[in-house]
mmCIF file of C-alpha atoms in Angstrom:
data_model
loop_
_atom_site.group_PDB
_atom_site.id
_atom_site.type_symbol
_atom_site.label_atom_id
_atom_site.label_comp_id
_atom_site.label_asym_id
_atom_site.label_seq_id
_atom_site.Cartn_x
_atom_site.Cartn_y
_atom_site.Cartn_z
ATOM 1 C CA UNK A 1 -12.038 19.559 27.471
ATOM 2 C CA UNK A 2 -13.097 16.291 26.578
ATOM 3 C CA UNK A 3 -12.615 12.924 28.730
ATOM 4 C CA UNK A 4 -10.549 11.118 26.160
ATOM 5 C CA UNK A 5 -7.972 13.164 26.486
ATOM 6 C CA UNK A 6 -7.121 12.856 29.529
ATOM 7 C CA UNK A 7 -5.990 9.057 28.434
ATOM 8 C CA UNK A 8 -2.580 8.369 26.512
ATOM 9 C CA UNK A 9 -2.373 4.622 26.535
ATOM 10 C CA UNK A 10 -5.621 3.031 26.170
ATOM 11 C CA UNK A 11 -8.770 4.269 24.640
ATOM 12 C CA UNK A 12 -11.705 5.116 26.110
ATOM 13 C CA UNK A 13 -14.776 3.129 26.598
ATOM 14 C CA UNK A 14 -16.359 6.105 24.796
ATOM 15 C CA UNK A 15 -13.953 5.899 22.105
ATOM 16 C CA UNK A 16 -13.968 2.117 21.511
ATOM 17 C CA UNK A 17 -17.424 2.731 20.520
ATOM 18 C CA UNK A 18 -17.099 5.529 18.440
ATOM 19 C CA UNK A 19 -14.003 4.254 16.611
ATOM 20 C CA UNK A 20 -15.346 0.186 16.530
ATOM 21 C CA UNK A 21 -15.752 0.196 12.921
ATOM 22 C CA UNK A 22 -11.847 0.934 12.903
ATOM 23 C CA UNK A 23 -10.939 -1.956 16.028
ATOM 24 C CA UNK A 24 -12.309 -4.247 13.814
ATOM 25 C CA UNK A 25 -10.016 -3.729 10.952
ATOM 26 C CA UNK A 26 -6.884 -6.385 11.567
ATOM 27 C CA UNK A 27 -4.793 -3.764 10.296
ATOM 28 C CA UNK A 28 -5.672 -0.577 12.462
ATOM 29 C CA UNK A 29 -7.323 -2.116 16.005
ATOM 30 C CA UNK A 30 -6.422 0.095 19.475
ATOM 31 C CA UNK A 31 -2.791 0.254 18.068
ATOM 32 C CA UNK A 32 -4.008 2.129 14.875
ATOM 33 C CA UNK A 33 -6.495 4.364 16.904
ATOM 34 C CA UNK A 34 -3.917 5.037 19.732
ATOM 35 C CA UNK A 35 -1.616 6.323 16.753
ATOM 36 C CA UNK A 36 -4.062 8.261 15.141
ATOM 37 C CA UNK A 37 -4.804 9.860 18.193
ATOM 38 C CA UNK A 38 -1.879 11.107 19.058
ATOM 39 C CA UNK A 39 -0.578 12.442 15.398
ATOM 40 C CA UNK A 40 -0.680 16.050 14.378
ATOM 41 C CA UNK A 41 -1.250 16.278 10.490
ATOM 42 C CA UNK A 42 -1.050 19.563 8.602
ATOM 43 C CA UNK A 43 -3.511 20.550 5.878
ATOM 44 C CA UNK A 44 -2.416 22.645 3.350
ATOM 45 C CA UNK A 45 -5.314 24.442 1.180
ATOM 46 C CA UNK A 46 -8.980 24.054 2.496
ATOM 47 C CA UNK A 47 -10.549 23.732 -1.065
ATOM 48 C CA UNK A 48 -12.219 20.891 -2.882
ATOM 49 C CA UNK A 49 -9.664 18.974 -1.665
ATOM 50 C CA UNK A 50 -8.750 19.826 1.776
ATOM 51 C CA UNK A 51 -12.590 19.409 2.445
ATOM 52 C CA UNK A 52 -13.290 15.908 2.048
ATOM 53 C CA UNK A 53 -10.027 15.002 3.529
ATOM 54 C CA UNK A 54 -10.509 17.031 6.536
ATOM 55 C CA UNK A 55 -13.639 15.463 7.241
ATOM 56 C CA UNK A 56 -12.566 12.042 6.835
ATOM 57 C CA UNK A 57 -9.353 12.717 8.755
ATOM 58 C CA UNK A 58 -11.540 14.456 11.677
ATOM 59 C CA UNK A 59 -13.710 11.568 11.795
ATOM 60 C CA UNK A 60 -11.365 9.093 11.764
ATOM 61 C CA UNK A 61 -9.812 10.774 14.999
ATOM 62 C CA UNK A 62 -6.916 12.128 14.162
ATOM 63 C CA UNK A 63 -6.145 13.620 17.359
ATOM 64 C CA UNK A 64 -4.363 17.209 16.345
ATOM 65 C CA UNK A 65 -5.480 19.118 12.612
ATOM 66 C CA UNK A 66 -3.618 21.930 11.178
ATOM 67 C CA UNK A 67 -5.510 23.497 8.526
ATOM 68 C CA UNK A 68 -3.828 25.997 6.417
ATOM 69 C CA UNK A 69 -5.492 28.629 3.858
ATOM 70 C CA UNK A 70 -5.693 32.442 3.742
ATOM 71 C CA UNK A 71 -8.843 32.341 1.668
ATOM 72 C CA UNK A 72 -12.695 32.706 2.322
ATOM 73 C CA UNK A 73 -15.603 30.637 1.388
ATOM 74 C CA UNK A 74 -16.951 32.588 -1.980
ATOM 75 C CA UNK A 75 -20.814 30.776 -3.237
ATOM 76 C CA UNK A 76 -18.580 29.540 -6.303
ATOM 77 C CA UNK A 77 -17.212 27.049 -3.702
ATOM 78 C CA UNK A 78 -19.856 25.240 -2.480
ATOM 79 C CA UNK A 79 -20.374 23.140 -5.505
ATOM 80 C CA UNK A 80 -17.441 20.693 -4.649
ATOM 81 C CA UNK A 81 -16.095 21.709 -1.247
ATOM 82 C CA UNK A 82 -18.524 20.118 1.007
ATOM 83 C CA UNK A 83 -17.216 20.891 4.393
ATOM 84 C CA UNK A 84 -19.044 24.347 3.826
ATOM 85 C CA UNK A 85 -22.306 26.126 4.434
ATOM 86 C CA UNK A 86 -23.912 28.938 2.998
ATOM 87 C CA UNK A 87 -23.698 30.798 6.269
ATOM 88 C CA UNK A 88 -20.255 30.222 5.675
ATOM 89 C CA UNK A 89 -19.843 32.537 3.078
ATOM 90 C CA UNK A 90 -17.525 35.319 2.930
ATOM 91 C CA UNK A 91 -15.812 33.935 6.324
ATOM 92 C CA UNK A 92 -12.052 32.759 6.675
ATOM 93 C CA UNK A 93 -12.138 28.764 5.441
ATOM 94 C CA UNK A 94 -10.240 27.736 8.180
ATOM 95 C CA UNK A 95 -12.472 29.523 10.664
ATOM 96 C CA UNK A 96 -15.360 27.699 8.996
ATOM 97 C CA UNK A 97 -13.538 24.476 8.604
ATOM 98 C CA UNK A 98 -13.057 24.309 12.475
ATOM 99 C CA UNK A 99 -16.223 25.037 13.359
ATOM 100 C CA UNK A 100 -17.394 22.236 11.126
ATOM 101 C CA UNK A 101 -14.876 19.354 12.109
ATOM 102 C CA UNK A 102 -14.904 20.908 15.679
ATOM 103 C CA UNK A 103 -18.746 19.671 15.240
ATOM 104 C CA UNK A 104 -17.884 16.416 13.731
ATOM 105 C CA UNK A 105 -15.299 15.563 16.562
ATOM 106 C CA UNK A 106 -14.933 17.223 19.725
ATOM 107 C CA UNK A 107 -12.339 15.160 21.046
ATOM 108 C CA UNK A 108 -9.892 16.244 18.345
ATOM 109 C CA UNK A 109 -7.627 19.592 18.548
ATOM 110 C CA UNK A 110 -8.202 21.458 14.927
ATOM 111 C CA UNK A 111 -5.848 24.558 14.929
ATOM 112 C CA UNK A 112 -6.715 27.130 12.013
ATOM 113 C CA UNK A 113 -3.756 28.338 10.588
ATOM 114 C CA UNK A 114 -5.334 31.667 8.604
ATOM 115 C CA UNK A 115 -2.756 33.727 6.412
ATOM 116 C CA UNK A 116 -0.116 32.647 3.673
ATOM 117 C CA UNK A 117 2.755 30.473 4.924
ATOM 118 C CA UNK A 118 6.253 31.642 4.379
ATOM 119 C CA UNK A 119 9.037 29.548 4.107
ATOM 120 C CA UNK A 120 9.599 29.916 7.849
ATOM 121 C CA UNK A 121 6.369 28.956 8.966
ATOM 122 C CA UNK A 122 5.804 26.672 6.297
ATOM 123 C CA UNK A 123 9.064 24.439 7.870
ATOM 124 C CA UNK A 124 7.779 24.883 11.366
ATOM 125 C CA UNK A 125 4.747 23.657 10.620
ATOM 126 C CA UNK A 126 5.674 20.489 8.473
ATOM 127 C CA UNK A 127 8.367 19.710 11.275
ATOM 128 C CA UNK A 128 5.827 19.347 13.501
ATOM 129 C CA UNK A 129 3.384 17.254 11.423
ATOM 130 C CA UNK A 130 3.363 13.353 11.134
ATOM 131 C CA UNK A 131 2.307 13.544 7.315
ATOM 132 C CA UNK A 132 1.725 16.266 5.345
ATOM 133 C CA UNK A 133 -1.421 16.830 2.760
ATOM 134 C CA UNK A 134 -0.615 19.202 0.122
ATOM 135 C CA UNK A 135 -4.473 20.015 -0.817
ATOM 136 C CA UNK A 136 -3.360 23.465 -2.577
ATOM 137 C CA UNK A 137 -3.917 24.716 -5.915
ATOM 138 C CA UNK A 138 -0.616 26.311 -7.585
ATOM 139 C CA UNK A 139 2.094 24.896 -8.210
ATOM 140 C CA UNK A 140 4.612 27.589 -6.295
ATOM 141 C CA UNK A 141 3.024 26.251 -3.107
ATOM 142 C CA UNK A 142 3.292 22.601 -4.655
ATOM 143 C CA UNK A 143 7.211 22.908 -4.289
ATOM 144 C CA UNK A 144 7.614 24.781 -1.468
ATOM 145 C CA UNK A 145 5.680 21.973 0.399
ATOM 146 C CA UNK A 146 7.576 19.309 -1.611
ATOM 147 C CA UNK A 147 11.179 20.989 -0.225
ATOM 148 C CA UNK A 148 9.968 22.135 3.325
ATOM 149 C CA UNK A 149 8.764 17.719 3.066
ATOM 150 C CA UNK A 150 12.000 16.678 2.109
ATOM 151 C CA UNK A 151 13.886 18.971 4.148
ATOM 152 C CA UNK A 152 12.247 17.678 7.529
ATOM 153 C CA UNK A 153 11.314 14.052 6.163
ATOM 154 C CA UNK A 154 8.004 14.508 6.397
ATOM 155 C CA UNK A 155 5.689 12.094 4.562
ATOM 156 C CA UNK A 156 3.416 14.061 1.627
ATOM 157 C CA UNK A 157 0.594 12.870 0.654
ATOM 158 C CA UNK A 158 -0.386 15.293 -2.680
ATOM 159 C CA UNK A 159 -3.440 14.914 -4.686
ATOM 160 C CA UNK A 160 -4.551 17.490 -7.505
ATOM 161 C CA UNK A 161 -7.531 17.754 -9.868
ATOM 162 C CA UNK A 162 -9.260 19.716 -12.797
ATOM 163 C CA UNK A 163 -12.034 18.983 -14.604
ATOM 164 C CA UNK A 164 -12.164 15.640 -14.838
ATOM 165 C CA UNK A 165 -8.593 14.831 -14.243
ATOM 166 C CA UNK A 166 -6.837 13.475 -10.937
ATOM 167 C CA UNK A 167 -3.778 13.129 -9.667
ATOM 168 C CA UNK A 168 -2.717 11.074 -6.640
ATOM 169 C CA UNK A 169 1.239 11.135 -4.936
ATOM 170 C CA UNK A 170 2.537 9.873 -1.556
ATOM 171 C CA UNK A 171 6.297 10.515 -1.164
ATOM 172 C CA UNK A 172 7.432 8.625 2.355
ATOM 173 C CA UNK A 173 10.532 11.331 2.735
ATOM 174 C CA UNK A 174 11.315 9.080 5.936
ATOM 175 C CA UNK A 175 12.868 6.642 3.133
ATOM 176 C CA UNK A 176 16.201 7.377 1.272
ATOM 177 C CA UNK A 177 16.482 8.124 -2.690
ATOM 178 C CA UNK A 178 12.315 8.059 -3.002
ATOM 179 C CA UNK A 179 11.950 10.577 -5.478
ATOM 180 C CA UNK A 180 9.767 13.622 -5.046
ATOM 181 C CA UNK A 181 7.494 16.146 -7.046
ATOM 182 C CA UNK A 182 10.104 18.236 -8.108
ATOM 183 C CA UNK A 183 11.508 14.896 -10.109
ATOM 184 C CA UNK A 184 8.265 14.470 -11.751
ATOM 185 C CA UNK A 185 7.528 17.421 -12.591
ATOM 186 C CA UNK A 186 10.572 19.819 -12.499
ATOM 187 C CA UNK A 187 9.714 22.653 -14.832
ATOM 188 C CA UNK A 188 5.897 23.542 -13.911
ATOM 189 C CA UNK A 189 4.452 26.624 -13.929
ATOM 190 C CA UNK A 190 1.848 28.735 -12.794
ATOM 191 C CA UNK A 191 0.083 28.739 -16.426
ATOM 192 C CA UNK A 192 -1.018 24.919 -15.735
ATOM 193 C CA UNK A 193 -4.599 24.262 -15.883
ATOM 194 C CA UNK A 194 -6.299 25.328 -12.554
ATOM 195 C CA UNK A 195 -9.754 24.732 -11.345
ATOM 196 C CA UNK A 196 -10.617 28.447 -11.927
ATOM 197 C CA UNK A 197 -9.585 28.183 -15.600
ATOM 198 C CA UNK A 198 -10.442 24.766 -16.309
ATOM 199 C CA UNK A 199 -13.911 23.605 -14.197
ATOM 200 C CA UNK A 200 -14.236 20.822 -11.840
ATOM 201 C CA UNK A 201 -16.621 18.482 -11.096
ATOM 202 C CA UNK A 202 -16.998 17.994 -7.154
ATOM 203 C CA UNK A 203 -16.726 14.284 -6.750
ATOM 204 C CA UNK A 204 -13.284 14.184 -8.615
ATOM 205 C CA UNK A 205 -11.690 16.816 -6.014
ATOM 206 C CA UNK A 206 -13.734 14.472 -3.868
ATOM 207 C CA UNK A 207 -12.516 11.156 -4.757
ATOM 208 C CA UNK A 208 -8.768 12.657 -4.861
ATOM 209 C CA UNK A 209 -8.902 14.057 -1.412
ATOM 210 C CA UNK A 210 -10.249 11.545 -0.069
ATOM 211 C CA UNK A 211 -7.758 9.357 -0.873
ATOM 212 C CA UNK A 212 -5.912 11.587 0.437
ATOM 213 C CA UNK A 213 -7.277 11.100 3.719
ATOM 214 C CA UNK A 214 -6.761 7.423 3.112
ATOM 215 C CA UNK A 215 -3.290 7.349 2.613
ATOM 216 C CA UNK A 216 -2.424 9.678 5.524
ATOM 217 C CA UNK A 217 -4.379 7.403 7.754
ATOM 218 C CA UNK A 218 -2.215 4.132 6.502
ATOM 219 C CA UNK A 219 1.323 6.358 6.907
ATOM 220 C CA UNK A 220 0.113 6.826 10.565
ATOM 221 C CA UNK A 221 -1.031 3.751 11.391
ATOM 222 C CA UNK A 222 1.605 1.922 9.500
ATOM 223 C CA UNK A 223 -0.368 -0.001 7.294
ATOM 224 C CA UNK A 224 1.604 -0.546 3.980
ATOM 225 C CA UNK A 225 0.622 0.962 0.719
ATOM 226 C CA UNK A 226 1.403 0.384 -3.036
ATOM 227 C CA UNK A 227 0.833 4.170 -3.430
ATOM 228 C CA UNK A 228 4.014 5.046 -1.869
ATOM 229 C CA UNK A 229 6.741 6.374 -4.191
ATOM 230 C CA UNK A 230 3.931 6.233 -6.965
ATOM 231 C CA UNK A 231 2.390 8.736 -9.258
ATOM 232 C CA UNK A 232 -1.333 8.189 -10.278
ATOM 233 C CA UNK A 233 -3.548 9.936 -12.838
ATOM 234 C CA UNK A 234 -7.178 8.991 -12.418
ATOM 235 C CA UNK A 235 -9.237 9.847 -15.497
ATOM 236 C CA UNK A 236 -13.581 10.163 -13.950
ATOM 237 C CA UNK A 237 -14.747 9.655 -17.339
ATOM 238 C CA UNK A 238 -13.412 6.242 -18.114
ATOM 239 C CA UNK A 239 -12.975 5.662 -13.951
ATOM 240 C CA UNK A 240 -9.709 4.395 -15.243
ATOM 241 C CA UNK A 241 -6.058 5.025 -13.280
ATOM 242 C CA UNK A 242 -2.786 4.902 -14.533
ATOM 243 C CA UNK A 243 0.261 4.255 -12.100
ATOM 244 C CA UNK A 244 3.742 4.897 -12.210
ATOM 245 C CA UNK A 245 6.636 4.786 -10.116
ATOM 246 C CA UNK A 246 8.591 7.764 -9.715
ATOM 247 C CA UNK A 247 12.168 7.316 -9.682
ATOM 248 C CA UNK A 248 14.371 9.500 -7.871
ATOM 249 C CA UNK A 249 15.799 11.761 -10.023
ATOM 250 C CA UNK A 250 19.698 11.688 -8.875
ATOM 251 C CA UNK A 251 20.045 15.375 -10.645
ATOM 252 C CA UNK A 252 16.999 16.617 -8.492
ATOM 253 C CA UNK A 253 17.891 20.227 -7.219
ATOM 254 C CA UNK A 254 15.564 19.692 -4.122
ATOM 255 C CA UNK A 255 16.309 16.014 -3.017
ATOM 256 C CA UNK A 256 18.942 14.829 -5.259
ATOM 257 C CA UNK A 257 22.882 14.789 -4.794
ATOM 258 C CA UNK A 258 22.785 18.624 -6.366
ATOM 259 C CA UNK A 259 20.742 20.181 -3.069
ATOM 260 C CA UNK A 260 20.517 23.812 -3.660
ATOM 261 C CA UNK A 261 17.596 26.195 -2.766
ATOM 262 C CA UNK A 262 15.103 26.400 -5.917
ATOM 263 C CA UNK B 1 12.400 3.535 -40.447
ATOM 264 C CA UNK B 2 10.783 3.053 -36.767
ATOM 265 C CA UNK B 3 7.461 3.337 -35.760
ATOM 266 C CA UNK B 4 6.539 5.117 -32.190
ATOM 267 C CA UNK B 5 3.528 5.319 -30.275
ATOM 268 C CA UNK B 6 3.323 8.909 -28.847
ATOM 269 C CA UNK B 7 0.461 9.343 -26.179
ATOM 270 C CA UNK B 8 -1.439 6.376 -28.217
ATOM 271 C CA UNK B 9 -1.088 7.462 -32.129
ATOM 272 C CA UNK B 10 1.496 5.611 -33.507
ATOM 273 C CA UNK B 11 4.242 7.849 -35.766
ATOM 274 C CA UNK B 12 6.833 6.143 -38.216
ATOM 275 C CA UNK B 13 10.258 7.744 -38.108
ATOM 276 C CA UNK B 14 13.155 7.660 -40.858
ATOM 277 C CA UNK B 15 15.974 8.239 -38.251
ATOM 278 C CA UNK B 16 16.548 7.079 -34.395
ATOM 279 C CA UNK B 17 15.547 9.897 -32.606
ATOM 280 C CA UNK B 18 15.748 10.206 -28.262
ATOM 281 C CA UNK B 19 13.195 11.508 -25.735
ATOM 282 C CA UNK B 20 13.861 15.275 -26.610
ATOM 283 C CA UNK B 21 13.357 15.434 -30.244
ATOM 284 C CA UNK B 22 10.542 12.945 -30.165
ATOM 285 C CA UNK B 23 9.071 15.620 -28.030
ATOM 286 C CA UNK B 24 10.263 18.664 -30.205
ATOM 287 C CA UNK B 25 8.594 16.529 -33.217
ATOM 288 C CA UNK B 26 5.349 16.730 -31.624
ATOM 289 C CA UNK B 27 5.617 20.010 -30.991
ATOM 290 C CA UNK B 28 4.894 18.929 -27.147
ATOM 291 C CA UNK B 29 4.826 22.233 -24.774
ATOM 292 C CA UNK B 30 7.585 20.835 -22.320
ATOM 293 C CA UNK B 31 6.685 23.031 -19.141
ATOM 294 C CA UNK B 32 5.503 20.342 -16.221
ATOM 295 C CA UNK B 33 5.528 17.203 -18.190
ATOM 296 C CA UNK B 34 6.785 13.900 -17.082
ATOM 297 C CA UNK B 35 7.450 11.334 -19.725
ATOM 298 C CA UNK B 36 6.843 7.913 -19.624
ATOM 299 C CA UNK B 37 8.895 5.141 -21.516
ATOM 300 C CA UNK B 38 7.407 1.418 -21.691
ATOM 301 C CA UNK B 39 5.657 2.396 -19.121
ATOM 302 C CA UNK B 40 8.636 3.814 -16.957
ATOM 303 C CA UNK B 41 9.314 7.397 -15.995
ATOM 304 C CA UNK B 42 12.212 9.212 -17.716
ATOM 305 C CA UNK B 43 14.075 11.636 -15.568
ATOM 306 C CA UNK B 44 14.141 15.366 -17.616
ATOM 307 C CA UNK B 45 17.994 14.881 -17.046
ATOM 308 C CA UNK B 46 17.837 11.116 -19.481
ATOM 309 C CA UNK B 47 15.394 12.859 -21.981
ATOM 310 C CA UNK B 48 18.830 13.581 -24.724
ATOM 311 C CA UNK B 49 20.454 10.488 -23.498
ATOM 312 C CA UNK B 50 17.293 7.834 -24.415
ATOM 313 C CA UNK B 51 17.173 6.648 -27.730
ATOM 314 C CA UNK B 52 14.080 5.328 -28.425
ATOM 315 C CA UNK B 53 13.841 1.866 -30.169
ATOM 316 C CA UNK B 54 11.127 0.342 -32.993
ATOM 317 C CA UNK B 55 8.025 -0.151 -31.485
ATOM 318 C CA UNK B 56 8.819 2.283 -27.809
ATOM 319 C CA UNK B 57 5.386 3.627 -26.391
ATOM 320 C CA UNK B 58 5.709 6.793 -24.640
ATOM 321 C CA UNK B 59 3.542 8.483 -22.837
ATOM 322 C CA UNK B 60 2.903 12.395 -21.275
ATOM 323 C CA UNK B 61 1.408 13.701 -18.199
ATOM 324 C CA UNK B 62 0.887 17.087 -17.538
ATOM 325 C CA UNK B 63 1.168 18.150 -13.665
ATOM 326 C CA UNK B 64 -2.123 19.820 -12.769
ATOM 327 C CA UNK B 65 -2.359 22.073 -9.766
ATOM 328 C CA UNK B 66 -6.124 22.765 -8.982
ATOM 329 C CA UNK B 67 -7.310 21.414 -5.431
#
């Protein structure tokens, strides 16, 4: 066990040199840090975008990472999802993703969370989190993290991407009436465009998640952001983004007046 | 007769029309859409209930769910 974390209150003399790039932001300083130390933050889906976001999350010292995926590195991976190695291959993700940030930051927890959430699980683990990433890549998963989110009012911070689309949404579930994914979207299905039908090019998973990482770091450390309660669709060949606000849908079956299980 | 912008291309119509038949006009595939009205999102529940004036720009996104 590490030194630092033995200490609560006050960083390290250690970590005020490792984190100094962060003490100097106004906005973060030892506050910031001391709150990022002591949040847990769940990871759902270790793919193109859990990767970057995991990294930039571990770095940034997050002090507890739940990573969640029930999938193995395959070689068709390692074109975008740069947290892995080619000895990596054929190994659990998470396995390899904890090794990896383990190696990046050993005075963080990461706990490797390797089979298929149910809906059980799933709600244990969001109640626990601070914010929630939804990093996945199907859209059943995409609602039954929006609804285990809104059920515990646990932040989400979703990104998506294919080809050489992105999409970026933080829903703050801590607020009243925000709105949530099943209000933008509330009729998707599975036959939306994927990664494995579709193509990807790496640095748009990688721009998406890791403004993923971004935003979970400003929930945590309470540094506002125009993104919450905001949809945005980020098209990497004109580097153009569009944003919209997402308005609570007052019919919504998952956070609306009309609550039922979907 | 009212002209509409629909995703950019601009359409002139002979009779007010609202959210859903604008969309059933363009033949637009309706699973995980959100629509977007003067730059504003339309709940799926206001789609029947928004008439759409001379000159209204709206816009689709598709959800996308690779990561």
């Amino acid at each position: 066990m590490s030194q630092y974390q033995h200490s609560d209150q006050a960083l390290s003399d250690d970590e005020c040199l490792r984190y100094s790039r962060h003490l100097l932001l106004k906005d973060l300083g030892e506050a910031g840090q001391l709150k990022l130390k002591h949040a847990q933050v769940l990871v759902i889906g270790m793919g193109g975008l859990g990767a970057p976001a995991s990294l930039y999350l571990a770095a940034a010292g997050i002090g507890r990472l739940v990573l969640a995926d029930f999938d193995e590195v395959d070689s068709s991976n390692l074109q975008r999802q740069v947290l892995y190695r080619e000895d990596d291959i054929g190994q659990p993700k998470v396995q390899a993703a904890k090794q990896h940030l383990q190696g990046l930051n050993a005075n963080i927890q990461v706990r490797a969370v390797n089979r298929k959430m149910d809906e059980m699980l799933l709600a244990m683990e969001v109640a626990q989190a601070e914010v929630v990433l939804d990093c996945s890549d199907n859209i059943a998963t995409r609602y039954a993290v929006n609804q285990a989110c809104v059920k515990a009012k646990v932040p989400l911070v979703s990104g998506a991407a294919v080809a050489f689309d992105g999409q970026l949404m933080v829903f703050d579930f801590r607020k009243a009436e925000q709105g949530c994914y099943h209000c933008l979207f509330p009729n998707a299905s599975e036959q939306q465009l994927n990664c494995s039908n579709a193509g990807i090019l790496g640095p748009v998973v990688g721009t998406i998640g890791s403004l993923q990482a971004l935003e979970t770091i400003k929930l945590i450390a309470n540094i506002p952001s125009a993104q919450v309660g905001r949809f945005s669709s980020f098209d990497a060949h004109s580097l153009e983004w569009f944003h919209l606000k997402v308005n609570a849908d007052l019919t919504c079956p998952v956070c609306g007046t009309n609550k039922e299980t979907v | 007769m009212i002209n509409i912008e629909f995703n950019g291309q601009i359409q002139s119509h002979g009779t007010p029309l609202n959210i859903e038949q604008l969309l059933a006009f363009h033949q637009q595939a309706l699973e995980g859409i959100a629509v977007v009205l003067n730059g504003n999102i339309v709940t799926r529940s206001e789609w029947a209930n928004t008439l759409l004036n001379d000159h209204a720009k709206v816009r689709v996104f598709r959800a996308i769910a690779g990561g």
